Short mmCIF file of C-alpha atoms in Angstrom, two decimals:
data_model
loop_
_atom_site.label_atom_id
_atom_site.label_comp_id
_atom_site.label_asym_id
_atom_site.label_seq_id
_atom_site.Cartn_x
_atom_site.Cartn_y
_atom_site.Cartn_z
CA UNK A 689 30.50 -23.40 -93.01
CA UNK A 690 30.62 -27.00 -94.37
CA UNK A 691 28.47 -29.52 -92.56
CA UNK A 692 31.67 -31.65 -91.88
CA UNK A 693 32.97 -28.61 -89.79
CA UNK A 694 29.76 -28.35 -87.96
CA UNK A 695 29.74 -31.79 -87.11
CA UNK A 696 33.14 -31.60 -85.58
CA UNK A 697 32.46 -28.19 -83.88
CA UNK A 698 29.25 -30.09 -82.27
CA UNK A 699 31.57 -33.00 -81.29
CA UNK A 700 34.08 -30.42 -79.35
CA UNK A 701 31.28 -28.62 -77.52
CA UNK A 702 29.52 -31.85 -76.49
CA UNK A 703 32.86 -33.41 -75.41
CA UNK A 704 33.58 -30.57 -73.03
CA UNK A 705 29.85 -30.10 -71.61
CA UNK A 706 29.24 -31.63 -68.36
CA UNK A 707 25.28 -31.38 -68.58
CA UNK A 708 23.09 -32.02 -71.54
CA UNK A 709 23.43 -29.11 -74.18
CA UNK A 710 20.08 -28.00 -75.67
CA UNK A 711 19.69 -27.24 -79.18
CA UNK A 712 19.57 -23.59 -78.51
CA UNK A 713 22.67 -23.29 -76.53
CA UNK A 714 24.51 -25.27 -79.42
CA UNK A 715 22.97 -23.06 -82.05
CA UNK A 716 23.76 -19.78 -80.28
CA UNK A 717 27.30 -20.92 -79.55
CA UNK A 718 27.88 -21.87 -83.29
CA UNK A 719 25.81 -19.13 -84.66
CA UNK A 720 23.68 -21.38 -86.81
CA UNK A 721 20.08 -22.43 -86.71
CA UNK A 722 18.46 -25.04 -84.52
CA UNK A 723 17.70 -26.87 -87.95
CA UNK A 724 21.28 -27.13 -88.78
CA UNK A 725 22.35 -28.32 -85.35
CA UNK A 726 19.88 -31.02 -85.46
CA UNK A 727 21.11 -32.21 -88.97
CA UNK A 728 24.59 -32.02 -87.58
CA UNK A 729 23.68 -34.00 -84.39
CA UNK A 730 22.17 -36.69 -86.57
CA UNK A 731 25.42 -37.19 -88.57
CA UNK A 732 27.58 -37.02 -85.36
CA UNK A 733 25.32 -39.49 -83.87
CA UNK A 734 25.56 -41.85 -87.04
CA UNK A 735 29.48 -41.21 -86.76
CA UNK A 736 29.86 -42.11 -83.22
CA UNK A 737 27.81 -45.13 -83.74
CA UNK A 738 29.62 -46.48 -86.40
CA UNK A 739 33.28 -46.23 -84.48
CA UNK A 740 34.98 -45.64 -81.02
CA UNK A 741 33.58 -45.87 -77.50
CA UNK A 742 31.56 -42.58 -77.40
CA UNK A 743 27.93 -42.55 -78.54
CA UNK A 744 25.77 -39.21 -78.63
CA UNK A 745 22.26 -39.63 -76.66
CA UNK A 746 19.26 -37.33 -76.06
CA UNK A 747 18.90 -37.08 -72.29
CA UNK A 748 17.06 -34.60 -70.07
CA UNK A 749 16.01 -32.35 -72.85
CA UNK A 750 19.32 -32.20 -74.28
CA UNK A 751 22.27 -33.63 -75.98
CA UNK A 752 25.23 -35.53 -74.13
CA UNK A 753 28.03 -37.81 -75.06
CA UNK A 754 28.28 -41.11 -73.17
CA UNK A 755 30.35 -44.07 -73.04
CA UNK A 756 28.90 -47.09 -75.08
CA UNK A 757 27.47 -49.73 -72.89
CA UNK A 758 29.87 -52.41 -74.01
CA UNK A 759 32.65 -50.53 -72.17
CA UNK A 760 30.57 -50.24 -69.08
CA UNK A 761 32.78 -52.88 -67.16
CA UNK A 762 36.06 -51.46 -68.08
CA UNK A 763 35.10 -47.78 -67.27
CA UNK A 764 33.41 -48.89 -63.89
CA UNK A 765 36.48 -50.92 -62.95
CA UNK A 766 38.44 -47.82 -63.43
CA UNK A 767 36.36 -45.21 -61.83
CA UNK A 768 35.05 -47.40 -59.11
CA UNK A 769 31.92 -45.22 -58.83
CA UNK A 770 29.72 -45.20 -55.72
CA UNK A 771 26.58 -47.11 -56.48
CA UNK A 772 23.65 -45.18 -55.50
CA UNK A 773 20.78 -47.14 -56.96
CA UNK A 774 17.61 -46.41 -55.04
CA UNK A 775 15.78 -48.93 -52.38
CA UNK A 776 12.45 -50.15 -53.22
CA UNK A 777 10.84 -47.73 -50.62
CA UNK A 778 12.52 -44.83 -52.29
CA UNK A 779 11.56 -45.96 -55.84
CA UNK A 780 7.81 -46.29 -54.56
CA UNK A 781 8.00 -42.64 -53.31
CA UNK A 782 9.67 -41.52 -56.46
CA UNK A 783 7.01 -43.13 -58.56
CA UNK A 784 4.21 -41.63 -56.73
CA UNK A 785 5.84 -38.18 -57.24
CA UNK A 786 6.63 -38.86 -60.84
CA UNK A 787 2.79 -39.69 -61.70
CA UNK A 788 1.19 -37.31 -59.57
CA UNK A 789 3.38 -34.25 -59.46
CA UNK A 790 3.04 -31.52 -58.30
CA UNK A 791 2.25 -33.65 -55.03
CA UNK A 792 2.59 -32.69 -51.22
CA UNK A 793 3.86 -35.10 -48.67
CA UNK A 794 0.27 -35.66 -47.18
CA UNK A 795 -0.83 -36.75 -50.64
CA UNK A 796 2.26 -38.98 -50.80
CA UNK A 797 1.24 -40.43 -47.33
CA UNK A 798 -2.09 -40.79 -48.46
CA UNK A 799 -1.38 -42.82 -51.49
CA UNK A 800 1.25 -45.06 -50.02
CA UNK A 801 -0.69 -45.58 -46.89
CA UNK A 802 2.45 -44.91 -44.78
CA UNK A 803 4.91 -41.96 -43.73
CA UNK A 804 6.98 -40.86 -46.71
CA UNK A 805 8.74 -37.81 -45.25
CA UNK A 806 12.11 -39.70 -45.05
CA UNK A 807 11.81 -40.69 -48.19
CA UNK A 808 11.02 -37.33 -49.85
CA UNK A 809 14.07 -35.84 -48.04
CA UNK A 810 16.36 -38.44 -49.48
CA UNK A 811 15.07 -37.75 -52.75
CA UNK A 812 15.73 -34.12 -52.55
CA UNK A 813 18.99 -34.89 -51.24
CA UNK A 814 19.64 -36.84 -54.16
CA UNK A 815 18.34 -33.99 -56.45
CA UNK A 816 15.83 -36.26 -58.02
CA UNK A 817 12.85 -34.13 -56.70
CA UNK A 818 12.51 -30.45 -55.72
CA UNK A 819 10.06 -28.18 -54.40
CA UNK A 820 8.09 -26.77 -57.09
CA UNK A 821 5.81 -24.42 -54.91
CA UNK A 822 3.42 -24.52 -52.35
CA UNK A 823 -0.24 -25.52 -52.71
CA UNK A 824 -2.72 -22.60 -51.72
CA UNK A 825 -4.46 -24.28 -48.76
CA UNK A 826 -4.12 -24.17 -45.10
CA UNK A 827 -0.65 -24.56 -44.01
CA UNK A 828 0.47 -23.65 -47.72
CA UNK A 829 2.29 -27.38 -47.93
CA UNK A 830 5.12 -27.63 -50.27
CA UNK A 831 4.63 -29.30 -53.60
CA UNK A 832 7.23 -31.62 -55.02
CA UNK A 833 8.06 -32.39 -58.65
CA UNK A 834 10.79 -34.17 -60.60
CA UNK A 835 13.97 -32.59 -61.63
CA UNK A 836 16.31 -32.75 -64.66
CA UNK A 837 18.54 -34.86 -62.62
CA UNK A 838 15.70 -37.43 -62.27
CA UNK A 839 15.50 -37.40 -66.14
CA UNK A 840 19.22 -37.95 -66.40
CA UNK A 841 19.51 -40.65 -63.43
CA UNK A 842 16.83 -42.73 -65.37
CA UNK A 843 18.51 -41.84 -69.03
CA UNK A 844 15.26 -40.05 -70.07
CA UNK A 845 14.81 -37.35 -72.24
CA UNK A 846 11.25 -36.32 -71.42
CA UNK A 847 8.57 -37.15 -68.93
CA UNK A 848 6.47 -38.36 -71.74
CA UNK A 849 8.64 -41.39 -71.91
CA UNK A 850 7.54 -42.62 -68.82
CA UNK A 851 5.33 -45.86 -69.06
CA UNK A 852 1.57 -45.22 -68.77
CA UNK A 853 -0.11 -46.51 -65.37
CA UNK A 854 -3.49 -47.43 -64.80
CA UNK A 855 -5.91 -46.13 -62.04
CA UNK A 856 -6.66 -49.09 -59.74
CA UNK A 857 -10.10 -50.21 -59.47
CA UNK A 858 -11.79 -49.47 -55.72
CA UNK A 859 -12.84 -53.04 -55.35
CA UNK A 860 -9.41 -54.24 -56.57
CA UNK A 861 -7.67 -52.62 -53.35
CA UNK B 640 -30.52 -25.11 -5.26
CA UNK B 641 -28.91 -27.57 -2.93
CA UNK B 642 -29.81 -28.16 0.40
CA UNK B 643 -27.83 -25.64 2.80
CA UNK B 644 -26.75 -26.93 6.13
CA UNK B 645 -23.55 -26.48 7.57
CA UNK B 646 -22.06 -27.26 11.04
CA UNK B 647 -19.45 -24.96 12.36
CA UNK B 648 -16.55 -26.89 14.38
CA UNK B 649 -13.85 -24.91 15.73
CA UNK B 650 -10.64 -26.39 17.48
CA UNK B 651 -7.65 -24.90 18.61
CA UNK B 652 -5.46 -27.47 17.12
CA UNK B 653 -5.24 -25.71 13.61
CA UNK B 654 -1.55 -26.10 12.61
CA UNK B 655 -1.24 -28.84 10.06
CA UNK B 656 1.25 -31.37 10.02
CA UNK B 657 3.69 -29.63 7.59
CA UNK B 658 3.68 -26.48 9.80
CA UNK B 659 0.94 -24.89 7.32
CA UNK B 660 -2.12 -23.23 8.81
CA UNK B 661 -4.76 -25.70 8.41
CA UNK B 662 -8.36 -24.08 7.19
CA UNK B 663 -10.94 -24.01 9.89
CA UNK B 664 -12.69 -27.21 10.08
CA UNK B 665 -15.98 -26.03 8.43
CA UNK B 666 -18.19 -28.88 7.66
CA UNK B 667 -19.89 -28.70 4.31
CA UNK B 668 -22.94 -30.80 3.52
CA UNK B 669 -24.43 -30.57 -0.09
CA UNK B 670 -26.33 -32.98 -1.96
CA UNK B 671 -23.14 -34.55 -3.65
CA UNK B 672 -20.44 -33.98 -0.82
CA UNK B 673 -20.63 -34.05 2.85
CA UNK B 674 -17.33 -33.51 4.93
CA UNK B 675 -14.85 -31.08 5.97
CA UNK B 676 -13.58 -28.07 3.71
CA UNK B 677 -10.13 -29.53 4.02
CA UNK B 678 -11.43 -32.73 2.61
CA UNK B 679 -13.28 -31.17 -0.22
CA UNK B 680 -10.06 -29.15 -1.06
CA UNK B 681 -8.08 -32.34 -1.02
CA UNK B 682 -10.49 -34.36 -3.14
CA UNK B 683 -10.67 -31.64 -5.84
CA UNK B 684 -7.06 -31.36 -5.79
CA UNK B 685 -6.44 -35.11 -6.12
CA UNK B 686 -9.23 -35.19 -8.82
CA UNK B 687 -11.23 -37.47 -6.78
CA UNK B 688 -14.42 -35.64 -7.18
CA UNK B 689 -15.93 -33.57 -10.07
CA UNK B 690 -16.36 -29.99 -8.84
CA UNK B 691 -18.82 -29.22 -11.14
CA UNK B 692 -21.29 -31.48 -9.31
CA UNK B 693 -20.51 -29.55 -6.01
CA UNK B 694 -22.57 -26.48 -5.38
CA UNK B 695 -20.18 -23.95 -3.83
CA UNK B 696 -22.71 -21.58 -2.54
CA UNK B 697 -23.44 -23.45 0.51
CA UNK B 698 -19.68 -23.64 1.02
CA UNK B 699 -19.15 -19.83 0.98
CA UNK B 700 -22.39 -19.32 3.04
CA UNK B 701 -21.03 -21.54 5.82
CA UNK B 702 -17.76 -19.71 5.71
CA UNK B 703 -19.18 -16.25 6.00
CA UNK B 704 -21.56 -17.54 8.85
CA UNK B 705 -18.45 -18.57 10.85
CA UNK B 706 -16.86 -15.32 10.15
CA UNK B 707 -19.85 -13.41 11.48
CA UNK B 708 -20.91 -15.72 14.20
CA UNK B 709 -17.29 -16.07 15.77
CA UNK B 710 -15.64 -12.87 15.59
CA UNK B 711 -12.75 -13.85 17.68
CA UNK B 712 -11.79 -16.68 15.34
CA UNK B 713 -8.02 -17.40 14.44
CA UNK B 714 -7.18 -14.97 11.52
CA UNK B 715 -4.69 -17.33 10.24
CA UNK B 716 -7.00 -20.19 10.09
CA UNK B 717 -9.70 -18.05 8.49
CA UNK B 718 -7.32 -16.87 5.81
CA UNK B 719 -6.32 -20.48 5.08
CA UNK B 720 -10.11 -21.38 4.61
CA UNK B 721 -10.39 -18.33 2.39
CA UNK B 722 -7.52 -19.36 0.26
CA UNK B 723 -9.19 -22.96 0.00
CA UNK B 724 -12.16 -21.62 -0.84
CA UNK B 725 -10.70 -19.24 -3.50
CA UNK B 726 -8.82 -22.22 -5.11
CA UNK B 727 -12.47 -24.09 -5.10
CA UNK B 728 -14.11 -21.24 -6.89
CA UNK B 729 -11.24 -20.92 -9.21
CA UNK B 730 -10.89 -24.44 -10.25
CA UNK B 731 -14.58 -24.48 -10.76
CA UNK B 732 -14.90 -21.29 -12.82
CA UNK B 733 -12.05 -22.99 -15.06
CA UNK B 734 -14.05 -26.24 -15.21
CA UNK B 735 -17.36 -24.51 -16.20
CA UNK B 736 -15.68 -22.70 -19.32
CA UNK B 737 -16.25 -24.50 -22.50
CA UNK B 738 -13.15 -26.52 -23.66
CA UNK B 739 -11.46 -24.91 -26.73
CA UNK B 740 -11.86 -26.96 -30.02
CA UNK B 741 -8.49 -28.30 -30.91
CA UNK B 742 -7.65 -26.77 -34.14
CA UNK B 743 -6.62 -29.53 -36.72
CA UNK B 744 -2.89 -29.41 -37.64
CA UNK B 745 -2.75 -28.10 -41.35
CA UNK B 746 -1.40 -31.52 -42.14
CA UNK B 747 -4.43 -33.42 -40.73
CA UNK B 748 -6.71 -30.69 -42.40
CA UNK B 749 -4.90 -31.03 -45.62
CA UNK B 750 -5.35 -34.92 -45.23
CA UNK B 751 -9.15 -34.58 -44.57
CA UNK B 752 -9.57 -32.46 -47.56
CA UNK B 753 -7.84 -34.99 -49.90
CA UNK B 754 -10.78 -37.44 -49.44
CA UNK B 755 -10.26 -40.43 -51.62
CA UNK B 756 -7.40 -40.32 -53.92
CA UNK B 757 -7.41 -42.40 -57.23
CA UNK B 758 -4.85 -45.20 -56.56
CA UNK B 759 -2.40 -46.01 -59.26
CA UNK B 760 -1.07 -49.51 -59.91
CA UNK B 761 2.73 -48.20 -59.72
CA UNK B 762 4.05 -51.84 -59.61
CA UNK B 763 5.07 -51.80 -63.57
CA UNK B 764 6.20 -48.27 -63.70
CA UNK B 765 8.55 -49.03 -60.57
CA UNK B 766 10.03 -52.28 -62.36
CA UNK B 767 10.64 -50.28 -65.29
CA UNK B 768 12.42 -47.39 -63.34
CA UNK B 769 14.50 -49.75 -61.48
CA UNK B 770 15.42 -51.53 -65.06
CA UNK B 771 16.26 -47.93 -66.78
CA UNK B 772 18.45 -47.21 -63.70
CA UNK B 773 20.21 -50.17 -63.85
CA UNK B 774 20.65 -49.54 -67.60
CA UNK B 775 21.66 -45.92 -66.95
CA UNK B 776 24.82 -47.28 -64.74
CA UNK B 777 25.92 -48.76 -67.96
CA UNK B 778 26.52 -45.42 -69.46
CA UNK B 779 29.34 -42.96 -68.19
CA UNK B 780 29.14 -39.11 -68.54
CA UNK B 781 31.70 -36.27 -68.36
CA UNK B 782 31.24 -35.04 -64.83
CA UNK B 783 33.09 -32.41 -62.79
CA UNK B 784 32.39 -34.15 -59.71
CA UNK B 785 34.88 -36.88 -58.60
CA UNK B 786 33.29 -40.39 -59.27
CA UNK B 787 35.72 -42.32 -56.88
CA UNK B 788 34.53 -43.02 -53.44
CA UNK B 789 35.29 -39.90 -51.51
CA UNK B 790 35.76 -42.16 -48.53
CA UNK B 791 38.27 -44.38 -50.15
CA UNK B 792 40.81 -41.67 -51.19
CA UNK B 793 44.14 -43.50 -49.87
CA UNK B 794 46.17 -42.02 -47.61
CA UNK B 795 49.50 -43.03 -45.92
CA UNK B 796 49.79 -43.65 -42.19
CA UNK B 797 52.69 -45.91 -42.26
CA UNK B 798 53.02 -47.91 -39.19
CA UNK B 799 50.80 -45.53 -36.99
CA UNK B 800 47.64 -47.12 -35.54
CA UNK B 801 44.47 -45.91 -34.54
CA UNK B 802 45.36 -46.71 -31.26
CA UNK B 803 48.15 -44.21 -31.39
CA UNK B 804 45.98 -41.75 -32.71
CA UNK B 805 43.43 -42.10 -29.91
CA UNK B 806 46.21 -41.89 -27.44
CA UNK B 807 47.26 -38.54 -28.58
CA UNK B 808 43.42 -37.44 -28.42
CA UNK B 809 43.07 -38.76 -24.83
CA UNK B 810 45.92 -36.30 -23.98
CA UNK B 811 43.74 -33.42 -25.39
CA UNK B 812 40.63 -34.69 -23.81
CA UNK B 813 42.72 -35.01 -20.45
CA UNK B 814 43.64 -31.20 -20.87
CA UNK B 815 40.35 -29.85 -21.66
CA UNK B 816 37.61 -28.59 -19.30
CA UNK B 817 34.13 -29.77 -18.99
CA UNK B 818 31.53 -27.74 -20.98
CA UNK B 819 30.77 -24.63 -19.22
CA UNK B 820 27.26 -23.36 -18.36
CA UNK B 821 25.99 -20.99 -21.17
CA UNK B 822 22.34 -19.91 -20.44
CA UNK B 823 22.17 -18.69 -24.13
CA UNK B 824 24.30 -20.70 -25.79
CA UNK B 825 27.12 -19.96 -28.17
CA UNK B 826 26.95 -21.11 -31.82
CA UNK B 827 29.26 -23.90 -32.27
CA UNK B 828 31.61 -23.67 -35.23
CA UNK B 829 30.72 -25.98 -38.16
CA UNK B 830 33.09 -28.93 -38.99
CA UNK B 831 34.00 -27.36 -42.06
CA UNK B 832 34.95 -24.02 -40.10
CA UNK B 833 37.14 -25.89 -37.67
CA UNK B 834 38.68 -27.35 -40.56
CA UNK B 835 39.52 -23.98 -42.07
CA UNK B 836 40.57 -22.83 -38.62
CA UNK B 837 42.82 -25.76 -38.10
CA UNK B 838 44.60 -25.53 -41.37
CA UNK B 839 45.19 -21.81 -40.81
CA UNK B 840 46.91 -22.52 -37.38
CA UNK B 841 48.80 -25.57 -38.47
CA UNK B 842 52.45 -24.86 -38.00
CA UNK B 843 54.74 -25.67 -40.95
CA UNK B 844 57.00 -27.99 -38.62
CA UNK B 845 54.79 -31.05 -37.39
CA UNK B 846 53.78 -30.79 -33.87
CA UNK B 847 51.68 -32.37 -31.27
CA UNK B 848 47.99 -32.54 -31.01
CA UNK B 849 48.07 -30.62 -27.67
CA UNK B 850 50.10 -27.86 -29.63
CA UNK B 851 47.47 -27.76 -32.59
CA UNK B 852 44.13 -27.94 -30.41
CA UNK B 853 43.79 -24.39 -28.40
CA UNK B 854 44.10 -24.91 -24.65
CA UNK B 855 40.77 -23.39 -23.59
CA UNK B 856 38.54 -25.76 -25.52
CA UNK B 857 35.86 -27.71 -23.72
CA UNK B 858 35.68 -31.57 -23.84
CA UNK B 859 33.08 -31.45 -26.38
CA UNK B 860 34.79 -28.83 -28.52
CA UNK B 861 37.81 -30.89 -28.34
CA UNK B 862 36.02 -33.86 -29.80
CA UNK B 863 34.98 -31.58 -32.68
CA UNK B 864 38.42 -30.53 -33.33
CA UNK B 865 39.85 -34.35 -33.28
CA UNK B 866 37.02 -35.06 -35.95
CA UNK B 867 38.35 -32.20 -38.11
CA UNK B 868 41.67 -33.53 -37.83
CA UNK B 869 40.58 -36.90 -38.70
CA UNK B 870 38.68 -35.50 -41.73
CA UNK B 871 41.89 -33.64 -42.97
CA UNK B 872 44.03 -36.52 -42.56
CA UNK B 873 41.52 -38.46 -44.58
CA UNK B 874 41.63 -35.83 -47.26
CA UNK B 875 45.22 -35.90 -47.38
CA UNK B 876 45.74 -32.39 -46.01
CA UNK B 877 47.35 -33.38 -42.82
CA UNK B 878 49.98 -36.13 -42.30
CA UNK B 879 50.93 -37.84 -39.05
CA UNK B 880 54.57 -38.66 -38.07
CA UNK B 881 55.83 -40.65 -34.84
CA UNK B 882 58.48 -38.95 -32.77
CA UNK B 883 59.47 -41.60 -30.33
CA UNK B 884 56.29 -42.29 -28.20
CA UNK B 885 54.52 -39.34 -29.66
CA UNK B 886 52.83 -38.32 -33.03
CA UNK B 887 53.41 -35.39 -34.70
CA UNK B 888 50.71 -33.63 -37.08
CA UNK B 889 51.75 -31.20 -39.67
CA UNK B 890 50.75 -30.16 -43.19
CA UNK B 891 50.79 -32.80 -45.66
CA UNK B 892 53.43 -32.16 -48.53
CA UNK B 893 51.92 -33.46 -51.94
CA UNK B 894 54.53 -35.64 -53.93
#
């Protein structure tokens, strides 16, 4: 199989996929090695960046095609998507979960100093967080962690891309 | 032990104001309370005195002395006094029991176990996430879900106003019955189930709302049916036509 053909095939697969495609799934579908897929994706990324309105990005642990930012206004005018940006309070709850996961609601409350149950419920509904288990303590409270959708929502490939945070000194509070 | 002294007083007027047999007027004297048994009973019931401070032994002793010394006493009065005495003993017994220590709620227990949590400076992280969220909005992906606002799906009602629809609904409400009393309750159909049911019974020819909504529904169910109709109109599944002074609802035909 020539590399040109592989790049075209990868483009076709990524065109039809509705969620990030992993290296493994692409390699398995095209019956090639993951190294070949990686090389093909590099070529595809380069080719798309040079022309057209689509680009290839690494997101939520996989690869996906999306529109280039310069066409954002035109696409938004056409699709008129519902804006679902998070409020400051929801963002705060999410940030606590992101940096301290897996975490219980009680721990989130203790960290923020206010009740966070509503925020947690909203984030679960938005599929940005999910139950990841239960803490083996009295009451077996639910532990929450982030989802693939969280990575997708913030265009992250991995949680390692999150900015580091510092622990506040006690007297600074 | 408390000083035991009691004076027995018996009167013939033992019927209370409410027609209840009043207990015999036993005068009770203890270091902490002096008065009739009825007064003690009243004070305890109204929580005006703490029964734990009142020894009940002299009260019981006075009662038995009364029974022994006056064998011809009114049996009903004596029974009323015994009931009052039983109440006092029971109350005192309960008050002497140690109070159960309330078990902490699992949540409170968990909070207490947390101790001092490290506090993170999340301000910068939150700002970064907000910036990324704004940037992410500028990229569009293929999706199986419709991205248009579901609540802005256009539907044509022509000259029909909301007031016209409300009038059609008022007719249904006027016909429907009040909510029947159901001790155990009956699970209400979900809106989705009512919508499915509604679509299945929607005749091909447009008809009135009165014909669509079942006759035997309660007022609350009628509201539910109406909501389902509105939802189906919004989704373009039901069309509304005007026929003189009434509205006809029918299955929408796609162009």
